[in-house]
């Protein structure tokens, strides 16, 4: 076994889970800071709710792109993890070359699509006129960084599949540090506002991705990453698409639903738009442990399924839920007792604080439900049942949360408090469906790794 890789099918379940998940927690914390520092620095240096709204809306569009990429590359993690657990290292090498060629082609196409079509999407989102041009500028600039997002996540997905979660964390740390320094320079010193936030983001993304490529090439793994040795294997693309496309489609549609909800918040005015945006930034932190442990759970389960240790995989699921629900309870209590203190992290605007706190009062009940939903769906992903996870998430989001949000705000009035009620209800539906599927035992069989 290479020192940069880890067999996750042996030893203490709790120790393996925590040690493997902690880099995910730290990496996701830093990735959340990527966007949050933009919002915090823009909010405090400009003092304008319009600028806050512009960054929040532009970032939501980029989150949709990021979700598409992460979903697709998670399929690579599952495939790599299964092959690693089954000791089929030669297949991992074939996957590496295929992934690079396939994802770089997708990156170019995605960059062009976002650059040309984002103004129309931002307009459809009922963006307040004060924030429209800033949001368009933010997305247009950030679209040039999509190739770096693809490159980083492609490499990270392979590393996580072979049991290495610390290397991606190291380079996300580097990118976050650079992003914060550049934010202060472009926004605070040069006064570039929203555009400065976007410039800082793409430069940080580029340095993060390229330095990780250099690191992987200079260190020994059970695979080689050499451009001249990359070969395209159509069979591998079929496996990656079979596993990753449902997750990619699911994550993109979930983010699209968030854009629909954001458009509903936008229709309530610029203060509500900014309040909703800041509250969602905060949720990126409060949901971080559940999201991170779920991300870690997928490759762990994939390796154990590859090694035919299904019972161990199931016990790991239960352990992950137990580890994350406690943090959710603590955050729920905080946001119920003093939600204003949470929004003040991002802005001192009293109207924005009041709007964001109102949303957190109803939304925060979701914090003790999502650990179950995230971990259950991550478990099924690791088993190769990504199509089920996709269906479950889309039902909960598109058929429950979005319609319910419009229904409640239509009946009881447009407010962020009413908008937030739909989230915990949708998560409860997702958990119920997942538990039924777990009980059925269908997760034990999969044709994804034939």
PDB file of N, CA, C and O in Angstrom, residues 59-128:
ATOM      1  N   UNK A  59     -23.032  33.816  -6.772  1.00  0.00           N
ATOM      2  CA  UNK A  59     -22.475  32.606  -6.170  1.00  0.00           C
ATOM      3  C   UNK A  59     -23.445  31.437  -6.274  1.00  0.00           C
ATOM      4  O   UNK A  59     -23.017  30.287  -6.431  1.00  0.00           O
ATOM      5  N   UNK A  60     -24.749  31.707  -6.194  1.00  0.00           N
ATOM      6  CA  UNK A  60     -25.732  30.635  -6.306  1.00  0.00           C
ATOM      7  C   UNK A  60     -25.683  29.995  -7.688  1.00  0.00           C
ATOM      8  O   UNK A  60     -25.803  28.771  -7.826  1.00  0.00           O
ATOM      9  N   UNK A  61     -25.486  30.825  -8.726  1.00  0.00           N
ATOM     10  CA  UNK A  61     -25.342  30.289 -10.083  1.00  0.00           C
ATOM     11  C   UNK A  61     -24.088  29.418 -10.174  1.00  0.00           C
ATOM     12  O   UNK A  61     -24.108  28.325 -10.734  1.00  0.00           O
ATOM     13  N   UNK A  62     -22.986  29.899  -9.579  1.00  0.00           N
ATOM     14  CA  UNK A  62     -21.749  29.120  -9.620  1.00  0.00           C
ATOM     15  C   UNK A  62     -21.849  27.854  -8.772  1.00  0.00           C
ATOM     16  O   UNK A  62     -21.235  26.838  -9.080  1.00  0.00           O
ATOM     17  N   UNK A  63     -22.645  27.884  -7.693  1.00  0.00           N
ATOM     18  CA  UNK A  63     -22.872  26.685  -6.895  1.00  0.00           C
ATOM     19  C   UNK A  63     -23.568  25.614  -7.731  1.00  0.00           C
ATOM     20  O   UNK A  63     -23.322  24.418  -7.555  1.00  0.00           O
ATOM     21  N   UNK A  64     -24.448  26.057  -8.619  1.00  0.00           N
ATOM     22  CA  UNK A  64     -25.134  25.104  -9.483  1.00  0.00           C
ATOM     23  C   UNK A  64     -24.121  24.394 -10.386  1.00  0.00           C
ATOM     24  O   UNK A  64     -24.178  23.175 -10.559  1.00  0.00           O
ATOM     25  N   UNK A  65     -23.185  25.159 -10.926  1.00  0.00           N
ATOM     26  CA  UNK A  65     -22.131  24.579 -11.759  1.00  0.00           C
ATOM     27  C   UNK A  65     -21.251  23.654 -10.925  1.00  0.00           C
ATOM     28  O   UNK A  65     -20.921  22.530 -11.332  1.00  0.00           O
ATOM     29  N   UNK A  66     -20.871  24.123  -9.738  1.00  0.00           N
ATOM     30  CA  UNK A  66     -20.035  23.329  -8.843  1.00  0.00           C
ATOM     31  C   UNK A  66     -20.722  22.012  -8.475  1.00  0.00           C
ATOM     32  O   UNK A  66     -20.087  20.956  -8.421  1.00  0.00           O
ATOM     33  N   UNK A  67     -22.020  22.067  -8.247  1.00  0.00           N
ATOM     34  CA  UNK A  67     -22.771  20.867  -7.877  1.00  0.00           C
ATOM     35  C   UNK A  67     -22.782  19.858  -9.023  1.00  0.00           C
ATOM     36  O   UNK A  67     -22.673  18.652  -8.802  1.00  0.00           O
ATOM     37  N   UNK A  68     -22.904  20.349 -10.245  1.00  0.00           N
ATOM     38  CA  UNK A  68     -22.850  19.473 -11.419  1.00  0.00           C
ATOM     39  C   UNK A  68     -21.503  18.762 -11.475  1.00  0.00           C
ATOM     40  O   UNK A  68     -21.427  17.545 -11.695  1.00  0.00           O
ATOM     41  N   UNK A  69     -20.432  19.507 -11.233  1.00  0.00           N
ATOM     42  CA  UNK A  69     -19.083  18.951 -11.297  1.00  0.00           C
ATOM     43  C   UNK A  69     -18.847  17.949 -10.174  1.00  0.00           C
ATOM     44  O   UNK A  69     -18.350  16.838 -10.396  1.00  0.00           O
ATOM     45  N   UNK A  70     -19.212  18.337  -8.949  1.00  0.00           N
ATOM     46  CA  UNK A  70     -18.986  17.450  -7.806  1.00  0.00           C
ATOM     47  C   UNK A  70     -19.796  16.174  -7.935  1.00  0.00           C
ATOM     48  O   UNK A  70     -19.324  15.070  -7.626  1.00  0.00           O
ATOM     49  N   UNK A  71     -21.034  16.287  -8.412  1.00  0.00           N
ATOM     50  CA  UNK A  71     -21.855  15.095  -8.611  1.00  0.00           C
ATOM     51  C   UNK A  71     -21.218  14.133  -9.590  1.00  0.00           C
ATOM     52  O   UNK A  71     -21.149  12.919  -9.351  1.00  0.00           O
ATOM     53  N   UNK A  72     -20.720  14.670 -10.709  1.00  0.00           N
ATOM     54  CA  UNK A  72     -20.116  13.820 -11.733  1.00  0.00           C
ATOM     55  C   UNK A  72     -18.826  13.185 -11.223  1.00  0.00           C
ATOM     56  O   UNK A  72     -18.573  11.994 -11.450  1.00  0.00           O
ATOM     57  N   UNK A  73     -18.017  13.967 -10.514  1.00  0.00           N
ATOM     58  CA  UNK A  73     -16.750  13.416 -10.015  1.00  0.00           C
ATOM     59  C   UNK A  73     -16.961  12.455  -8.845  1.00  0.00           C
ATOM     60  O   UNK A  73     -16.095  11.609  -8.590  1.00  0.00           O
ATOM     61  N   UNK A  74     -18.080  12.552  -8.146  1.00  0.00           N
ATOM     62  CA  UNK A  74     -18.376  11.580  -7.092  1.00  0.00           C
ATOM     63  C   UNK A  74     -18.544  10.187  -7.685  1.00  0.00           C
ATOM     64  O   UNK A  74     -18.187   9.185  -7.057  1.00  0.00           O
ATOM     65  N   UNK A  75     -19.053  10.124  -8.899  1.00  0.00           N
ATOM     66  CA  UNK A  75     -19.131   8.843  -9.593  1.00  0.00           C
ATOM     67  C   UNK A  75     -17.746   8.236  -9.771  1.00  0.00           C
ATOM     68  O   UNK A  75     -17.560   7.020  -9.651  1.00  0.00           O
ATOM     69  N   UNK A  76     -16.747   9.100 -10.040  1.00  0.00           N
ATOM     70  CA  UNK A  76     -15.367   8.638 -10.149  1.00  0.00           C
ATOM     71  C   UNK A  76     -14.860   8.117  -8.815  1.00  0.00           C
ATOM     72  O   UNK A  76     -14.151   7.102  -8.751  1.00  0.00           O
ATOM     73  N   UNK A  77     -15.212   8.797  -7.718  1.00  0.00           N
ATOM     74  CA  UNK A  77     -14.814   8.348  -6.378  1.00  0.00           C
ATOM     75  C   UNK A  77     -15.369   6.967  -6.074  1.00  0.00           C
ATOM     76  O   UNK A  77     -14.665   6.087  -5.569  1.00  0.00           O
ATOM     77  N   UNK A  78     -16.652   6.766  -6.375  1.00  0.00           N
ATOM     78  CA  UNK A  78     -17.293   5.473  -6.116  1.00  0.00           C
ATOM     79  C   UNK A  78     -16.622   4.373  -6.934  1.00  0.00           C
ATOM     80  O   UNK A  78     -16.284   3.299  -6.413  1.00  0.00           O
ATOM     81  N   UNK A  79     -16.399   4.637  -8.216  1.00  0.00           N
ATOM     82  CA  UNK A  79     -15.782   3.644  -9.096  1.00  0.00           C
ATOM     83  C   UNK A  79     -14.353   3.327  -8.638  1.00  0.00           C
ATOM     84  O   UNK A  79     -13.972   2.154  -8.542  1.00  0.00           O
ATOM     85  N   UNK A  80     -13.582   4.354  -8.329  1.00  0.00           N
ATOM     86  CA  UNK A  80     -12.205   4.159  -7.876  1.00  0.00           C
ATOM     87  C   UNK A  80     -12.160   3.424  -6.534  1.00  0.00           C
ATOM     88  O   UNK A  80     -11.345   2.520  -6.323  1.00  0.00           O
ATOM     89  N   UNK A  81     -13.053   3.801  -5.625  1.00  0.00           N
ATOM     90  CA  UNK A  81     -13.100   3.150  -4.318  1.00  0.00           C
ATOM     91  C   UNK A  81     -13.425   1.673  -4.422  1.00  0.00           C
ATOM     92  O   UNK A  81     -12.829   0.833  -3.724  1.00  0.00           O
ATOM     93  N   UNK A  82     -14.355   1.337  -5.288  1.00  0.00           N
ATOM     94  CA  UNK A  82     -14.708  -0.074  -5.477  1.00  0.00           C
ATOM     95  C   UNK A  82     -13.523  -0.863  -6.029  1.00  0.00           C
ATOM     96  O   UNK A  82     -13.206  -1.955  -5.563  1.00  0.00           O
ATOM     97  N   UNK A  83     -12.833  -0.292  -7.038  1.00  0.00           N
ATOM     98  CA  UNK A  83     -11.688  -0.974  -7.640  1.00  0.00           C
ATOM     99  C   UNK A  83     -10.543  -1.101  -6.645  1.00  0.00           C
ATOM    100  O   UNK A  83      -9.834  -2.104  -6.627  1.00  0.00           O
ATOM    101  N   UNK A  84     -10.364  -0.083  -5.806  1.00  0.00           N
ATOM    102  CA  UNK A  84      -9.311  -0.139  -4.797  1.00  0.00           C
ATOM    103  C   UNK A  84      -9.611  -1.204  -3.750  1.00  0.00           C
ATOM    104  O   UNK A  84      -8.731  -1.972  -3.345  1.00  0.00           O
ATOM    105  N   UNK A  85     -10.865  -1.270  -3.315  1.00  0.00           N
ATOM    106  CA  UNK A  85     -11.257  -2.289  -2.346  1.00  0.00           C
ATOM    107  C   UNK A  85     -11.121  -3.697  -2.898  1.00  0.00           C
ATOM    108  O   UNK A  85     -10.848  -4.652  -2.160  1.00  0.00           O
ATOM    109  N   UNK A  86     -11.299  -3.835  -4.219  1.00  0.00           N
ATOM    110  CA  UNK A  86     -11.181  -5.138  -4.873  1.00  0.00           C
ATOM    111  C   UNK A  86      -9.764  -5.421  -5.364  1.00  0.00           C
ATOM    112  O   UNK A  86      -9.530  -6.419  -6.050  1.00  0.00           O
ATOM    113  N   UNK A  87      -8.801  -4.495  -5.062  1.00  0.00           N
ATOM    114  CA  UNK A  87      -7.395  -4.639  -5.472  1.00  0.00           C
ATOM    115  C   UNK A  87      -7.206  -4.705  -6.984  1.00  0.00           C
ATOM    116  O   UNK A  87      -6.333  -5.427  -7.485  1.00  0.00           O
ATOM    117  N   UNK A  88      -7.980  -3.926  -7.709  1.00  0.00           N
ATOM    118  CA  UNK A  88      -7.859  -3.872  -9.176  1.00  0.00           C
ATOM    119  C   UNK A  88      -7.185  -2.556  -9.573  1.00  0.00           C
ATOM    120  O   UNK A  88      -7.775  -1.665 -10.169  1.00  0.00           O
ATOM    121  N   UNK A  89      -5.910  -2.433  -9.235  1.00  0.00           N
ATOM    122  CA  UNK A  89      -5.195  -1.161  -9.399  1.00  0.00           C
ATOM    123  C   UNK A  89      -4.975  -0.782 -10.863  1.00  0.00           C
ATOM    124  O   UNK A  89      -4.894   0.408 -11.183  1.00  0.00           O
ATOM    125  N   UNK A  90      -4.856  -1.769 -11.723  1.00  0.00           N
ATOM    126  CA  UNK A  90      -4.647  -1.443 -13.142  1.00  0.00           C
ATOM    127  C   UNK A  90      -5.862  -0.733 -13.733  1.00  0.00           C
ATOM    128  O   UNK A  90      -5.745   0.087 -14.657  1.00  0.00           O
ATOM    129  N   UNK A  91      -7.053  -1.013 -13.172  1.00  0.00           N
ATOM    130  CA  UNK A  91      -8.269  -0.352 -13.646  1.00  0.00           C
ATOM    131  C   UNK A  91      -8.316   1.104 -13.196  1.00  0.00           C
ATOM    132  O   UNK A  91      -8.910   1.946 -13.877  1.00  0.00           O
ATOM    133  N   UNK A  92      -7.710   1.382 -12.049  1.00  0.00           N
ATOM    134  CA  UNK A  92      -7.665   2.768 -11.576  1.00  0.00           C
ATOM    135  C   UNK A  92      -6.868   3.624 -12.548  1.00  0.00           C
ATOM    136  O   UNK A  92      -7.243   4.753 -12.858  1.00  0.00           O
ATOM    137  N   UNK A  93      -5.736   3.103 -13.054  1.00  0.00           N
ATOM    138  CA  UNK A  93      -4.909   3.840 -13.996  1.00  0.00           C
ATOM    139  C   UNK A  93      -5.680   4.182 -15.263  1.00  0.00           C
ATOM    140  O   UNK A  93      -5.580   5.288 -15.794  1.00  0.00           O
ATOM    141  N   UNK A  94      -6.477   3.237 -15.742  1.00  0.00           N
ATOM    142  CA  UNK A  94      -7.306   3.497 -16.926  1.00  0.00           C
ATOM    143  C   UNK A  94      -8.317   4.601 -16.652  1.00  0.00           C
ATOM    144  O   UNK A  94      -8.613   5.427 -17.511  1.00  0.00           O
ATOM    145  N   UNK A  95      -8.850   4.607 -15.424  1.00  0.00           N
ATOM    146  CA  UNK A  95      -9.846   5.615 -15.051  1.00  0.00           C
ATOM    147  C   UNK A  95      -9.226   7.007 -15.025  1.00  0.00           C
ATOM    148  O   UNK A  95      -9.851   7.981 -15.464  1.00  0.00           O
ATOM    149  N   UNK A  96      -7.983   7.112 -14.542  1.00  0.00           N
ATOM    150  CA  UNK A  96      -7.319   8.411 -14.405  1.00  0.00           C
ATOM    151  C   UNK A  96      -7.225   9.126 -15.756  1.00  0.00           C
ATOM    152  O   UNK A  96      -7.613  10.291 -15.897  1.00  0.00           O
ATOM    153  N   UNK A  97      -6.689   8.449 -16.762  1.00  0.00           N
ATOM    154  CA  UNK A  97      -6.542   9.064 -18.085  1.00  0.00           C
ATOM    155  C   UNK A  97      -7.867   9.419 -18.713  1.00  0.00           C
ATOM    156  O   UNK A  97      -8.037  10.497 -19.300  1.00  0.00           O
ATOM    157  N   UNK A  98      -8.830   8.526 -18.586  1.00  0.00           N
ATOM    158  CA  UNK A  98     -10.153   8.746 -19.176  1.00  0.00           C
ATOM    159  C   UNK A  98     -10.841   9.944 -18.532  1.00  0.00           C
ATOM    160  O   UNK A  98     -11.437  10.781 -19.218  1.00  0.00           O
ATOM    161  N   UNK A  99     -10.750  10.026 -17.205  1.00  0.00           N
ATOM    162  CA  UNK A  99     -11.374  11.125 -16.464  1.00  0.00           C
ATOM    163  C   UNK A  99     -10.795  12.462 -16.887  1.00  0.00           C
ATOM    164  O   UNK A  99     -11.528  13.435 -17.101  1.00  0.00           O
ATOM    165  N   UNK A 100      -9.469  12.518 -17.032  1.00  0.00           N
ATOM    166  CA  UNK A 100      -8.840  13.791 -17.393  1.00  0.00           C
ATOM    167  C   UNK A 100      -9.335  14.281 -18.754  1.00  0.00           C
ATOM    168  O   UNK A 100      -9.746  15.438 -18.900  1.00  0.00           O
ATOM    169  N   UNK A 101      -9.300  13.419 -19.756  1.00  0.00           N
ATOM    170  CA  UNK A 101      -9.717  13.824 -21.101  1.00  0.00           C
ATOM    171  C   UNK A 101     -11.191  14.221 -21.123  1.00  0.00           C
ATOM    172  O   UNK A 101     -11.580  15.259 -21.677  1.00  0.00           O
ATOM    173  N   UNK A 102     -12.024  13.405 -20.502  1.00  0.00           N
ATOM    174  CA  UNK A 102     -13.464  13.632 -20.508  1.00  0.00           C
ATOM    175  C   UNK A 102     -13.835  14.921 -19.774  1.00  0.00           C
ATOM    176  O   UNK A 102     -14.597  15.753 -20.281  1.00  0.00           O
ATOM    177  N   UNK A 103     -13.243  15.143 -18.604  1.00  0.00           N
ATOM    178  CA  UNK A 103     -13.617  16.305 -17.799  1.00  0.00           C
ATOM    179  C   UNK A 103     -13.076  17.608 -18.367  1.00  0.00           C
ATOM    180  O   UNK A 103     -13.700  18.657 -18.221  1.00  0.00           O
ATOM    181  N   UNK A 104     -11.915  17.583 -19.015  1.00  0.00           N
ATOM    182  CA  UNK A 104     -11.403  18.808 -19.605  1.00  0.00           C
ATOM    183  C   UNK A 104     -12.276  19.260 -20.776  1.00  0.00           C
ATOM    184  O   UNK A 104     -12.504  20.454 -20.982  1.00  0.00           O
ATOM    185  N   UNK A 105     -12.795  18.297 -21.538  1.00  0.00           N
ATOM    186  CA  UNK A 105     -13.716  18.640 -22.629  1.00  0.00           C
ATOM    187  C   UNK A 105     -15.004  19.234 -22.071  1.00  0.00           C
ATOM    188  O   UNK A 105     -15.529  20.232 -22.594  1.00  0.00           O
ATOM    189  N   UNK A 106     -15.513  18.639 -21.005  1.00  0.00           N
ATOM    190  CA  UNK A 106     -16.717  19.168 -20.372  1.00  0.00           C
ATOM    191  C   UNK A 106     -16.482  20.564 -19.803  1.00  0.00           C
ATOM    192  O   UNK A 106     -17.369  21.423 -19.840  1.00  0.00           O
ATOM    193  N   UNK A 107     -15.284  20.800 -19.271  1.00  0.00           N
ATOM    194  CA  UNK A 107     -14.968  22.093 -18.652  1.00  0.00           C
ATOM    195  C   UNK A 107     -15.064  23.229 -19.666  1.00  0.00           C
ATOM    196  O   UNK A 107     -15.615  24.301 -19.375  1.00  0.00           O
ATOM    197  N   UNK A 108     -14.530  23.008 -20.852  1.00  0.00           N
ATOM    198  CA  UNK A 108     -14.579  24.036 -21.894  1.00  0.00           C
ATOM    199  C   UNK A 108     -16.025  24.337 -22.279  1.00  0.00           C
ATOM    200  O   UNK A 108     -16.435  25.507 -22.387  1.00  0.00           O
ATOM    201  N   UNK A 109     -16.810  23.275 -22.460  1.00  0.00           N
ATOM    202  CA  UNK A 109     -18.217  23.453 -22.837  1.00  0.00           C
ATOM    203  C   UNK A 109     -18.991  24.182 -21.743  1.00  0.00           C
ATOM    204  O   UNK A 109     -19.776  25.104 -22.022  1.00  0.00           O
ATOM    205  N   UNK A 110     -18.770  23.805 -20.483  1.00  0.00           N
ATOM    206  CA  UNK A 110     -19.484  24.429 -19.366  1.00  0.00           C
ATOM    207  C   UNK A 110     -19.123  25.907 -19.228  1.00  0.00           C
ATOM    208  O   UNK A 110     -19.985  26.748 -18.958  1.00  0.00           O
ATOM    209  N   UNK A 111     -17.849  26.232 -19.433  1.00  0.00           N
ATOM    210  CA  UNK A 111     -17.406  27.629 -19.329  1.00  0.00           C
ATOM    211  C   UNK A 111     -18.124  28.505 -20.351  1.00  0.00           C
ATOM    212  O   UNK A 111     -18.600  29.606 -20.032  1.00  0.00           O
ATOM    213  N   UNK A 112     -18.211  28.022 -21.581  1.00  0.00           N
ATOM    214  CA  UNK A 112     -18.874  28.785 -22.641  1.00  0.00           C
ATOM    215  C   UNK A 112     -20.363  28.944 -22.372  1.00  0.00           C
ATOM    216  O   UNK A 112     -20.936  30.025 -22.563  1.00  0.00           O
ATOM    217  N   UNK A 113     -21.003  27.878 -21.915  1.00  0.00           N
ATOM    218  CA  UNK A 113     -22.439  27.933 -21.633  1.00  0.00           C
ATOM    219  C   UNK A 113     -22.749  28.943 -20.534  1.00  0.00           C
ATOM    220  O   UNK A 113     -23.675  29.754 -20.669  1.00  0.00           O
ATOM    221  N   UNK A 114     -21.986  28.890 -19.454  1.00  0.00           N
ATOM    222  CA  UNK A 114     -22.229  29.805 -18.339  1.00  0.00           C
ATOM    223  C   UNK A 114     -21.951  31.247 -18.739  1.00  0.00           C
ATOM    224  O   UNK A 114     -22.712  32.164 -18.397  1.00  0.00           O
ATOM    225  N   UNK A 115     -20.886  31.469 -19.492  1.00  0.00           N
ATOM    226  CA  UNK A 115     -20.534  32.832 -19.893  1.00  0.00           C
ATOM    227  C   UNK A 115     -21.636  33.474 -20.734  1.00  0.00           C
ATOM    228  O   UNK A 115     -22.002  34.632 -20.530  1.00  0.00           O
ATOM    229  N   UNK A 116     -22.190  32.718 -21.673  1.00  0.00           N
ATOM    230  CA  UNK A 116     -23.164  33.289 -22.603  1.00  0.00           C
ATOM    231  C   UNK A 116     -24.606  33.282 -22.090  1.00  0.00           C
ATOM    232  O   UNK A 116     -25.397  34.151 -22.452  1.00  0.00           O
ATOM    233  N   UNK A 117     -24.953  32.324 -21.253  1.00  0.00           N
ATOM    234  CA  UNK A 117     -26.355  32.186 -20.867  1.00  0.00           C
ATOM    235  C   UNK A 117     -26.673  32.655 -19.444  1.00  0.00           C
ATOM    236  O   UNK A 117     -27.843  32.737 -19.071  1.00  0.00           O
ATOM    237  N   UNK A 118     -25.658  32.964 -18.636  1.00  0.00           N
ATOM    238  CA  UNK A 118     -25.942  33.379 -17.258  1.00  0.00           C
ATOM    239  C   UNK A 118     -26.725  34.692 -17.143  1.00  0.00           C
ATOM    240  O   UNK A 118     -27.552  34.825 -16.231  1.00  0.00           O
ATOM    241  N   UNK A 119     -26.536  35.697 -18.049  1.00  0.00           N
ATOM    242  CA  UNK A 119     -27.352  36.918 -17.906  1.00  0.00           C
ATOM    243  C   UNK A 119     -28.850  36.642 -17.985  1.00  0.00           C
ATOM    244  O   UNK A 119     -29.629  37.200 -17.213  1.00  0.00           O
ATOM    245  N   UNK A 120     -29.236  35.742 -18.878  1.00  0.00           N
ATOM    246  CA  UNK A 120     -30.650  35.390 -18.980  1.00  0.00           C
ATOM    247  C   UNK A 120     -31.141  34.692 -17.730  1.00  0.00           C
ATOM    248  O   UNK A 120     -32.258  34.953 -17.253  1.00  0.00           O
ATOM    249  N   UNK A 121     -30.316  33.782 -17.189  1.00  0.00           N
ATOM    250  CA  UNK A 121     -30.698  33.065 -15.982  1.00  0.00           C
ATOM    251  C   UNK A 121     -30.834  34.021 -14.803  1.00  0.00           C
ATOM    252  O   UNK A 121     -31.795  33.933 -14.019  1.00  0.00           O
ATOM    253  N   UNK A 122     -29.900  34.957 -14.665  1.00  0.00           N
ATOM    254  CA  UNK A 122     -29.952  35.923 -13.569  1.00  0.00           C
ATOM    255  C   UNK A 122     -31.188  36.816 -13.694  1.00  0.00           C
ATOM    256  O   UNK A 122     -31.803  37.196 -12.689  1.00  0.00           O
ATOM    257  N   UNK A 123     -31.577  37.123 -14.913  1.00  0.00           N
ATOM    258  CA  UNK A 123     -32.785  37.915 -15.138  1.00  0.00           C
ATOM    259  C   UNK A 123     -34.034  37.142 -14.734  1.00  0.00           C
ATOM    260  O   UNK A 123     -34.932  37.669 -14.072  1.00  0.00           O
ATOM    261  N   UNK A 124     -34.082  35.854 -15.102  1.00  0.00           N
ATOM    262  CA  UNK A 124     -35.226  35.005 -14.766  1.00  0.00           C
ATOM    263  C   UNK A 124     -35.379  34.866 -13.257  1.00  0.00           C
ATOM    264  O   UNK A 124     -36.491  34.679 -12.745  1.00  0.00           O
ATOM    265  N   UNK A 125     -34.287  34.979 -12.529  1.00  0.00           N
ATOM    266  CA  UNK A 125     -34.295  34.820 -11.074  1.00  0.00           C
ATOM    267  C   UNK A 125     -34.935  36.007 -10.340  1.00  0.00           C
ATOM    268  O   UNK A 125     -34.892  36.079  -9.115  1.00  0.00           O
ATOM    269  N   UNK A 126     -35.523  36.926 -11.080  1.00  0.00           N
ATOM    270  CA  UNK A 126     -36.154  38.119 -10.495  1.00  0.00           C
ATOM    271  C   UNK A 126     -35.165  38.906  -9.633  1.00  0.00           C
ATOM    272  O   UNK A 126     -35.510  39.421  -8.570  1.00  0.00           O
ATOM    273  N   UNK A 127     -33.946  38.963 -10.118  1.00  0.00           N
ATOM    274  CA  UNK A 127     -32.904  39.683  -9.398  1.00  0.00           C
ATOM    275  C   UNK A 127     -33.270  41.163  -9.278  1.00  0.00           C
ATOM    276  O   UNK A 127     -33.654  41.789 -10.271  1.00  0.00           O
ATOM    277  N   UNK A 128     -33.166  41.732  -8.082  1.00  0.00           N
ATOM    278  CA  UNK A 128     -33.434  43.169  -7.932  1.00  0.00           C
ATOM    279  C   UNK A 128     -32.562  43.978  -8.884  1.00  0.00           C
ATOM    280  O   UNK A 128     -31.390  43.643  -9.091  1.00  0.00           O
TER     281      UNK A 128
END
